[in-house]
mmCIF file of C-alpha atoms and ligand atoms in Angstrom:
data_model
loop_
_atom_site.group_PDB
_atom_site.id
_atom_site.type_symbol
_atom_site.label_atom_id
_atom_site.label_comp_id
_atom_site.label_asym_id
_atom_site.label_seq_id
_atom_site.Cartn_x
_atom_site.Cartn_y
_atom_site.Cartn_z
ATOM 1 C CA UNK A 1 4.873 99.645 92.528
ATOM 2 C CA UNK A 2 7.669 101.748 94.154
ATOM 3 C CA UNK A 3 9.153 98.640 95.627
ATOM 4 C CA UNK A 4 9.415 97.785 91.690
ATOM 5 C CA UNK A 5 11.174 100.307 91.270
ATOM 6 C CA UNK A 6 13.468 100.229 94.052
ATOM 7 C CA UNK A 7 14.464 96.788 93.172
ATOM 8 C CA UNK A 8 14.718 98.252 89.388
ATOM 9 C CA UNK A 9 17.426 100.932 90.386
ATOM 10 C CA UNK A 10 19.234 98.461 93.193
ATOM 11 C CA UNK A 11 19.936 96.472 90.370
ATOM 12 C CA UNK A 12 21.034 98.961 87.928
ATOM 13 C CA UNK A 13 23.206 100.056 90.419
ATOM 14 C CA UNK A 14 24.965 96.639 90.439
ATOM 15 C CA UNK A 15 25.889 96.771 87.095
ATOM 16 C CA UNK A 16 29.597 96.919 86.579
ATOM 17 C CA UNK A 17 30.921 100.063 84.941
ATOM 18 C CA UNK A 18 33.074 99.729 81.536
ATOM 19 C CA UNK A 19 36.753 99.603 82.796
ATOM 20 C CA UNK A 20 38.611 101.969 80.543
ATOM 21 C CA UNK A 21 37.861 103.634 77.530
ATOM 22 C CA UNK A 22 38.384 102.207 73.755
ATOM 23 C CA UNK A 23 40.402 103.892 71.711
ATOM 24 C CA UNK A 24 39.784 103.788 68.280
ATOM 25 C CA UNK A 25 42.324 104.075 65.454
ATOM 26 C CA UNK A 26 41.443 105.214 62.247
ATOM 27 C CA UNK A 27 42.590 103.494 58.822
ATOM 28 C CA UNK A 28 44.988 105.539 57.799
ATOM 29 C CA UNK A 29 46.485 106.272 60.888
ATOM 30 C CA UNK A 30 49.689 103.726 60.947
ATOM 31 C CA UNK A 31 52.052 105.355 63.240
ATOM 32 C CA UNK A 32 53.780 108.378 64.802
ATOM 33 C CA UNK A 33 54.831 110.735 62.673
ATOM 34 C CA UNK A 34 58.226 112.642 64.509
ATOM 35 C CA UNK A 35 57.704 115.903 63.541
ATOM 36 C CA UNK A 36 60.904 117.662 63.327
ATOM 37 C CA UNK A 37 62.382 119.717 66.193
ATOM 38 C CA UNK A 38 64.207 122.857 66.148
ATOM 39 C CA UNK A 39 66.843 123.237 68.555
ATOM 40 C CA UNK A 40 67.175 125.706 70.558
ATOM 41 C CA UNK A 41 69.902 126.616 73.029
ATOM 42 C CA UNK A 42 70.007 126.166 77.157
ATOM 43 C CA UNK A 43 68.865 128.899 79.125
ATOM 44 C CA UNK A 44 71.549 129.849 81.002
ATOM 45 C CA UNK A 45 72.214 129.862 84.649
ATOM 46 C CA UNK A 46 71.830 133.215 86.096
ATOM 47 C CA UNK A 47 75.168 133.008 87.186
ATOM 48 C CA UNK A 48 76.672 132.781 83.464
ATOM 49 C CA UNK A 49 78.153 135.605 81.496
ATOM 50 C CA UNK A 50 75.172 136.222 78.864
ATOM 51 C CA UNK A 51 76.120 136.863 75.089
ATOM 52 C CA UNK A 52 78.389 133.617 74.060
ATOM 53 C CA UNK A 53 80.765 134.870 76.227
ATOM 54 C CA UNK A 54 82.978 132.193 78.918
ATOM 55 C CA UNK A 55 83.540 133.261 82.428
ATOM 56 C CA UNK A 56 86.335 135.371 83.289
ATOM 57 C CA UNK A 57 88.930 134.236 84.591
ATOM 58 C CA UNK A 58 90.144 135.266 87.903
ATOM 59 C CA UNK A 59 92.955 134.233 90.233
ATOM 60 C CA UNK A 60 90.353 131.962 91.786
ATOM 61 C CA UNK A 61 91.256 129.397 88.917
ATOM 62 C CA UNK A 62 95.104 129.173 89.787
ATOM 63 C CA UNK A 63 94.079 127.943 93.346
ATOM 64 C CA UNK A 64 96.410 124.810 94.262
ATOM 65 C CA UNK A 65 94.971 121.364 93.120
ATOM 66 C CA UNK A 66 96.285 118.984 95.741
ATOM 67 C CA UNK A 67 94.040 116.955 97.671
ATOM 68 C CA UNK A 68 94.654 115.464 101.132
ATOM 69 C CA UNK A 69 92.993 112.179 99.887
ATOM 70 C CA UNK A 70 95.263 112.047 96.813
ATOM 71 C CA UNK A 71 97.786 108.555 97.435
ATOM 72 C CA UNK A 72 100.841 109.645 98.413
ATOM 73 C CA UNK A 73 103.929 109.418 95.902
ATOM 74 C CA UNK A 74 106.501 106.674 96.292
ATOM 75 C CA UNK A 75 109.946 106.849 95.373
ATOM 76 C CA UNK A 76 111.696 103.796 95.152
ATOM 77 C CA UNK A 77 115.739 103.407 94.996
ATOM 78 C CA UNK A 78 116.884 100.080 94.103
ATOM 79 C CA UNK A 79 113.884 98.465 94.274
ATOM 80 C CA UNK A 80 112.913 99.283 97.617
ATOM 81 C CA UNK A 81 110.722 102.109 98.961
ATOM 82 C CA UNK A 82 113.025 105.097 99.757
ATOM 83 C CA UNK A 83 110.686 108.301 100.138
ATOM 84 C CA UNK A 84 107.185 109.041 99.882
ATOM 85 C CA UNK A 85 105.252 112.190 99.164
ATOM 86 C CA UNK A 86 102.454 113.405 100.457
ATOM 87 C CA UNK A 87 100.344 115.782 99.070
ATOM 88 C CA UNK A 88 98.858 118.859 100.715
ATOM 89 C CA UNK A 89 95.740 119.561 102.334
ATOM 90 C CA UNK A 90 93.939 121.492 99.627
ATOM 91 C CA UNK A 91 92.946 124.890 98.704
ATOM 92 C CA UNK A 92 91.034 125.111 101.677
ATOM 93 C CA UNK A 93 93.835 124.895 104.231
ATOM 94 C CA UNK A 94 96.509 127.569 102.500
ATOM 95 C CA UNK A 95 96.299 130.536 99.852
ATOM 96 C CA UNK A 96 98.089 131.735 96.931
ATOM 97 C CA UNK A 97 101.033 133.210 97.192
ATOM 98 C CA UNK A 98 101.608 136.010 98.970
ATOM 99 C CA UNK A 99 102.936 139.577 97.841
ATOM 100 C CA UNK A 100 102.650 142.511 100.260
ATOM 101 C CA UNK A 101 100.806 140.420 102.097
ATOM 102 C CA UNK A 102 97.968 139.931 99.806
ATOM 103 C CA UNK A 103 97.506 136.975 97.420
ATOM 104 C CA UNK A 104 99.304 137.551 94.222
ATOM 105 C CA UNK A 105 98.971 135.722 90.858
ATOM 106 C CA UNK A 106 101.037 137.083 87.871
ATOM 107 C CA UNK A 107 98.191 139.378 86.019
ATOM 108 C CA UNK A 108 99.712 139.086 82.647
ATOM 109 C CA UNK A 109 98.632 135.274 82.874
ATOM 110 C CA UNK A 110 94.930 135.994 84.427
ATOM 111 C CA UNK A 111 94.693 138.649 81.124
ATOM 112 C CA UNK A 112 96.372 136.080 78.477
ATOM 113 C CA UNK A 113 93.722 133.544 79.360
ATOM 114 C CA UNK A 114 90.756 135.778 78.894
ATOM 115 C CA UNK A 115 92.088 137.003 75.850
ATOM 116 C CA UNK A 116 92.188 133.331 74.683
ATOM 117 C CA UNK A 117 88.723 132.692 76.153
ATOM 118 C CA UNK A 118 87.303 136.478 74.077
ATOM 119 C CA UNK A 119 88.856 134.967 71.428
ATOM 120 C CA UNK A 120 87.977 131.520 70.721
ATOM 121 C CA UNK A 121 84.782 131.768 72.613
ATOM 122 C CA UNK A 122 85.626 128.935 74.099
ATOM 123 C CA UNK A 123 86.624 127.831 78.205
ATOM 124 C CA UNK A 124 90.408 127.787 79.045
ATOM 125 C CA UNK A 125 90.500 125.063 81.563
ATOM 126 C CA UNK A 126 93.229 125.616 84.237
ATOM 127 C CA UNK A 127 94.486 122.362 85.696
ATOM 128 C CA UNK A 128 97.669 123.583 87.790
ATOM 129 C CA UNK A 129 98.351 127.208 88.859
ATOM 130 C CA UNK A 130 99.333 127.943 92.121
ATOM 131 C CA UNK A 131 101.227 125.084 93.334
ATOM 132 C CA UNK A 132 101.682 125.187 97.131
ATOM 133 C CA UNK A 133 105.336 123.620 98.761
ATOM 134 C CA UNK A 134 103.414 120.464 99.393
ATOM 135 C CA UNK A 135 101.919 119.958 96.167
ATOM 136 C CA UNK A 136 104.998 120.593 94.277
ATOM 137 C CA UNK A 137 107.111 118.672 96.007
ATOM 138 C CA UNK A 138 104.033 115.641 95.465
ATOM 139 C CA UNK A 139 103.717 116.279 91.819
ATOM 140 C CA UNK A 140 107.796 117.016 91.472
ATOM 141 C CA UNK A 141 110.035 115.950 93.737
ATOM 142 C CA UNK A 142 113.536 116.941 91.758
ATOM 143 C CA UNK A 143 115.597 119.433 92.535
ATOM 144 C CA UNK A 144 114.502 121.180 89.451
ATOM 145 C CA UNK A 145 110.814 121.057 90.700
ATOM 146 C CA UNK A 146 111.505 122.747 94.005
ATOM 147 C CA UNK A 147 111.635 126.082 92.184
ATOM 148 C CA UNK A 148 109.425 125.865 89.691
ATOM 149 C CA UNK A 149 107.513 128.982 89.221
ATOM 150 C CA UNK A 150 103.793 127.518 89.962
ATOM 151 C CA UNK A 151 105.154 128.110 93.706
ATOM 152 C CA UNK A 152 105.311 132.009 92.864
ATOM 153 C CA UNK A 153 102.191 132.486 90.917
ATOM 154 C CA UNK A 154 103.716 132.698 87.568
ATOM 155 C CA UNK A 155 103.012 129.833 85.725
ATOM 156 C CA UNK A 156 99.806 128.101 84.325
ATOM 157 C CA UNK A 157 99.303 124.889 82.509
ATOM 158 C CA UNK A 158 95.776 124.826 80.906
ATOM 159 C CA UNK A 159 93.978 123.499 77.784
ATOM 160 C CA UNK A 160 90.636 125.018 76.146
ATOM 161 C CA UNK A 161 87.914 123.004 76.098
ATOM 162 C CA UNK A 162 86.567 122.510 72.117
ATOM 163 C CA UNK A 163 90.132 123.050 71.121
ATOM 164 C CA UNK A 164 92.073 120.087 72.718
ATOM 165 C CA UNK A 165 93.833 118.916 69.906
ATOM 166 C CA UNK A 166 94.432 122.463 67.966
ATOM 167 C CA UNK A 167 97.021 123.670 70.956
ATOM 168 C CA UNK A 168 99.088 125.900 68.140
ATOM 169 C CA UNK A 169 95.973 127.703 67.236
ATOM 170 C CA UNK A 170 95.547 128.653 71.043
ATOM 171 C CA UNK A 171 99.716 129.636 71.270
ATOM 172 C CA UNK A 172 99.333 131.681 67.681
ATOM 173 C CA UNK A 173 96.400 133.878 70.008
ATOM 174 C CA UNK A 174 99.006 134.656 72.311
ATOM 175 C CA UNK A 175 101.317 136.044 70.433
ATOM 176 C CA UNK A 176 98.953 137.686 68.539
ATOM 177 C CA UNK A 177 98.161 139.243 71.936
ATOM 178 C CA UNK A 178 101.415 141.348 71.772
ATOM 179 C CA UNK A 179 100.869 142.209 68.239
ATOM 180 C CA UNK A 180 100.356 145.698 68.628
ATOM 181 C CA UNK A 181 103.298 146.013 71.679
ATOM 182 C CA UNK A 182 107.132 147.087 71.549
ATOM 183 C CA UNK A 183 109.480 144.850 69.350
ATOM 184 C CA UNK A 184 110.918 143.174 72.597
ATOM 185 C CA UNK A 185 107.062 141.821 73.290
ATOM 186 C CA UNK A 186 105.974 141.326 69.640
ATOM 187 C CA UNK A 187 108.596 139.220 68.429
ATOM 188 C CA UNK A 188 108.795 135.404 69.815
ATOM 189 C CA UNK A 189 111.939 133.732 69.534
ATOM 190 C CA UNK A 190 112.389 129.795 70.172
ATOM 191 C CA UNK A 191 113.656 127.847 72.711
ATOM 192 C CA UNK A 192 116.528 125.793 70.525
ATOM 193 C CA UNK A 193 117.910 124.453 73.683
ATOM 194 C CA UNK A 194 116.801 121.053 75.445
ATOM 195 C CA UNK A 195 113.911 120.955 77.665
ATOM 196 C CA UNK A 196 111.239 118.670 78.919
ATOM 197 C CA UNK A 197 109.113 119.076 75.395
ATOM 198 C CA UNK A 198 109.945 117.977 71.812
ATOM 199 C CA UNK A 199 108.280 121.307 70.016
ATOM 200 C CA UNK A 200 110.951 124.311 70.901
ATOM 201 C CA UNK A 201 109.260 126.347 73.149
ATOM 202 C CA UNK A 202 108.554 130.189 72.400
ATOM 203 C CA UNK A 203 109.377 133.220 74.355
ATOM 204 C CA UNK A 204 109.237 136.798 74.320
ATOM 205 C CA UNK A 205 110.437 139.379 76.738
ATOM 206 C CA UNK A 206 107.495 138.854 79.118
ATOM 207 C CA UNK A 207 106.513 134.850 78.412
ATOM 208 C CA UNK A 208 107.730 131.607 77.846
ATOM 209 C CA UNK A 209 105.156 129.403 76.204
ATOM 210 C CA UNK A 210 106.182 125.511 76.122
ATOM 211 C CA UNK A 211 103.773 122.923 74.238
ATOM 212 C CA UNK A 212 103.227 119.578 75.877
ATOM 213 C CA UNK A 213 101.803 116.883 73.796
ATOM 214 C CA UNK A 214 99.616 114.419 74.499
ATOM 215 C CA UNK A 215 102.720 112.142 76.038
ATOM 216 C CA UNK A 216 104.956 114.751 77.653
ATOM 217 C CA UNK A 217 104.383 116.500 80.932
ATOM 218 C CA UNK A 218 101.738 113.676 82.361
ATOM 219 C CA UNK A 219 101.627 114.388 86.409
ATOM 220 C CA UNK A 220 99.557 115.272 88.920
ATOM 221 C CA UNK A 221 97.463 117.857 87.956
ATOM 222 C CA UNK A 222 97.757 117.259 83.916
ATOM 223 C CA UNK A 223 96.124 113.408 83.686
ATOM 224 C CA UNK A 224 94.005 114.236 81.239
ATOM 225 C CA UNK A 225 94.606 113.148 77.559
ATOM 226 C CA UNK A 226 94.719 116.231 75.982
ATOM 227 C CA UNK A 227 98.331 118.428 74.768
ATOM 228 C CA UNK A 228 98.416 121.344 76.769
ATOM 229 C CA UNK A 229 99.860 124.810 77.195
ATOM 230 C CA UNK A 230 102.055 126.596 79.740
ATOM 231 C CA UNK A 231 102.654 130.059 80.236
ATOM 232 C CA UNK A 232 105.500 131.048 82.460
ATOM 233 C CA UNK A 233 106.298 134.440 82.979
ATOM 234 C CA UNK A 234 109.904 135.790 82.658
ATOM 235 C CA UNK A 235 109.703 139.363 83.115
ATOM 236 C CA UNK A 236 107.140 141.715 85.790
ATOM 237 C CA UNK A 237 106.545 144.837 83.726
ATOM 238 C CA UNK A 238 104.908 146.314 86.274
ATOM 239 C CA UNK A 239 108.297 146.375 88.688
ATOM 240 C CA UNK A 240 110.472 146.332 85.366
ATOM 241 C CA UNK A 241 112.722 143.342 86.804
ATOM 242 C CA UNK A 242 113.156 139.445 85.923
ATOM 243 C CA UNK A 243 110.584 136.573 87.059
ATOM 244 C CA UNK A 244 112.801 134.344 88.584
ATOM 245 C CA UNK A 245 111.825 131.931 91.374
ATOM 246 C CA UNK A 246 113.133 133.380 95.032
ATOM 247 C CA UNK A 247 111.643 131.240 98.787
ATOM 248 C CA UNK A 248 110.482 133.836 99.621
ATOM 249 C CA UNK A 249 107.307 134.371 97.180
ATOM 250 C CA UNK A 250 106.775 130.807 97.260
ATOM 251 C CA UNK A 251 105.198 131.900 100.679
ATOM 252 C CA UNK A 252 101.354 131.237 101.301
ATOM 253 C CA UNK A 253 99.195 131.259 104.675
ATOM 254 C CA UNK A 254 98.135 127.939 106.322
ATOM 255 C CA UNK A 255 94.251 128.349 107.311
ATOM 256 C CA UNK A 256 93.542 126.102 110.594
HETATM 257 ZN ZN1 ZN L 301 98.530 123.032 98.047
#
């Protein structure tokens, strides 16, 4: 009897057990119906400003752009190779420009772009600030380009990001900046004269704001395929003299 049994359960144990389950559809089920998602916005890093507002900008974005592993530039004269450029070793290896000894960047530029940024809501993207000895002479070597004032700290080229092809929307908010100041500030003249751009540049006491479309100004630091902007500034209010480009503030420290 109990060796009946034991032979009874061996053999129910031998039975295989159903691989899987079935699932069963009913009739009127045919197929997935999407059901229709709200979006919602990104949590943002911690790090981000909270409230729709962009970072601030800060002298940090004029640091110099050159590369060590950019190619170096080749000028040829009459078809042969006469002089070639290389660019500098990078932000890492030298500072901005230095005035009493600390780095320096034109305020009136670091406050222009924020007011852009408060404005539009919208990221000003810097793509040459600062631009060291090196990296000038790399992007620029003409005699022209050896005092340009991106060696001093007081010029910027940027674009904003969302606005890339409305430039004179971004140049109206800065001279609407100086709306409330003296006459001298809140009136922009143009540039009639030639220059490097085909829209006449504007300028006021302080700035000169030149337009480059999406063919002019291509080097270096600007190969992206948007117009941009850049601000140079003509006159320090704070030491109530002219901007002009001098050796001397073109001066940064090497870091070994
Ligand atoms: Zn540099």
């Amino acid at each position: 009897m109990y060796l009946l049994l034991l032979l009874l359960l061996l053999t129910a144990c031998q039975q295989e057990a159903p691989r899987g389950e079935y699932i069963v559809r009913l009739e009127n089920e045919h197929g997935l119906i999407p059901v229709a998602q709200e979006p919602i916005a990104p949590t943002p890093y911690p790090w981000q400003p909270q409230g729709g507002e962009s970072r601030p900008i800060t002298k940090e974005y004029f640091r110099c752009k050159g590369s060590p592993i950019n190619p170096p530039n080749i000028i040829m004269k009459d078809g042969k190779e006469y002089t070639r450029y290389y660019d500098c070793q990078g932000l890492e290896k030298h500072s901005l420009p230095l005035r009493d000894g600390k780095e320096f960047v034109y305020p009136v530029l670091i406050t222009l772009l924020n007011h852009v940024q408060k404005a539009t809501e919208k990221n000003v993207v810097v793509t040459s600030g600062h631009r060291c000895i090196a990296h000038q002479a790399f992007i620029d070597p003409t005699p022209k380009g050896s005092s340009s004032k991106h060696l001093i700290g007081a010029e910027v080229d940027f674009f904003v990001q969302g606005l890339e092809e409305q430039p004179m929307r971004v140049i109206q908010l800065l001279m609407d900046y100086y709306k409330e100041d003296e006459k001298e500030y809140k009136t922009f003249q143009r540039f009639e004269k030639t220059s490097d751009v085909s829209t006449p540049p504007w300028l006021n006491k302080e700035i000169f704001i030149k337009l480059y479309k999406r063919t002019e100004g291509r080097n270096f630091d600007n190969r992206h395929p948007y117009p941009y902007i850049t601000i140079q500034v003509r006159f320090d209010r704070e030491k109530n003299e002219r901007v002009s480009f001098s050796p001397d503030q073109a001066h940064s420290l090497l870091r070994k």
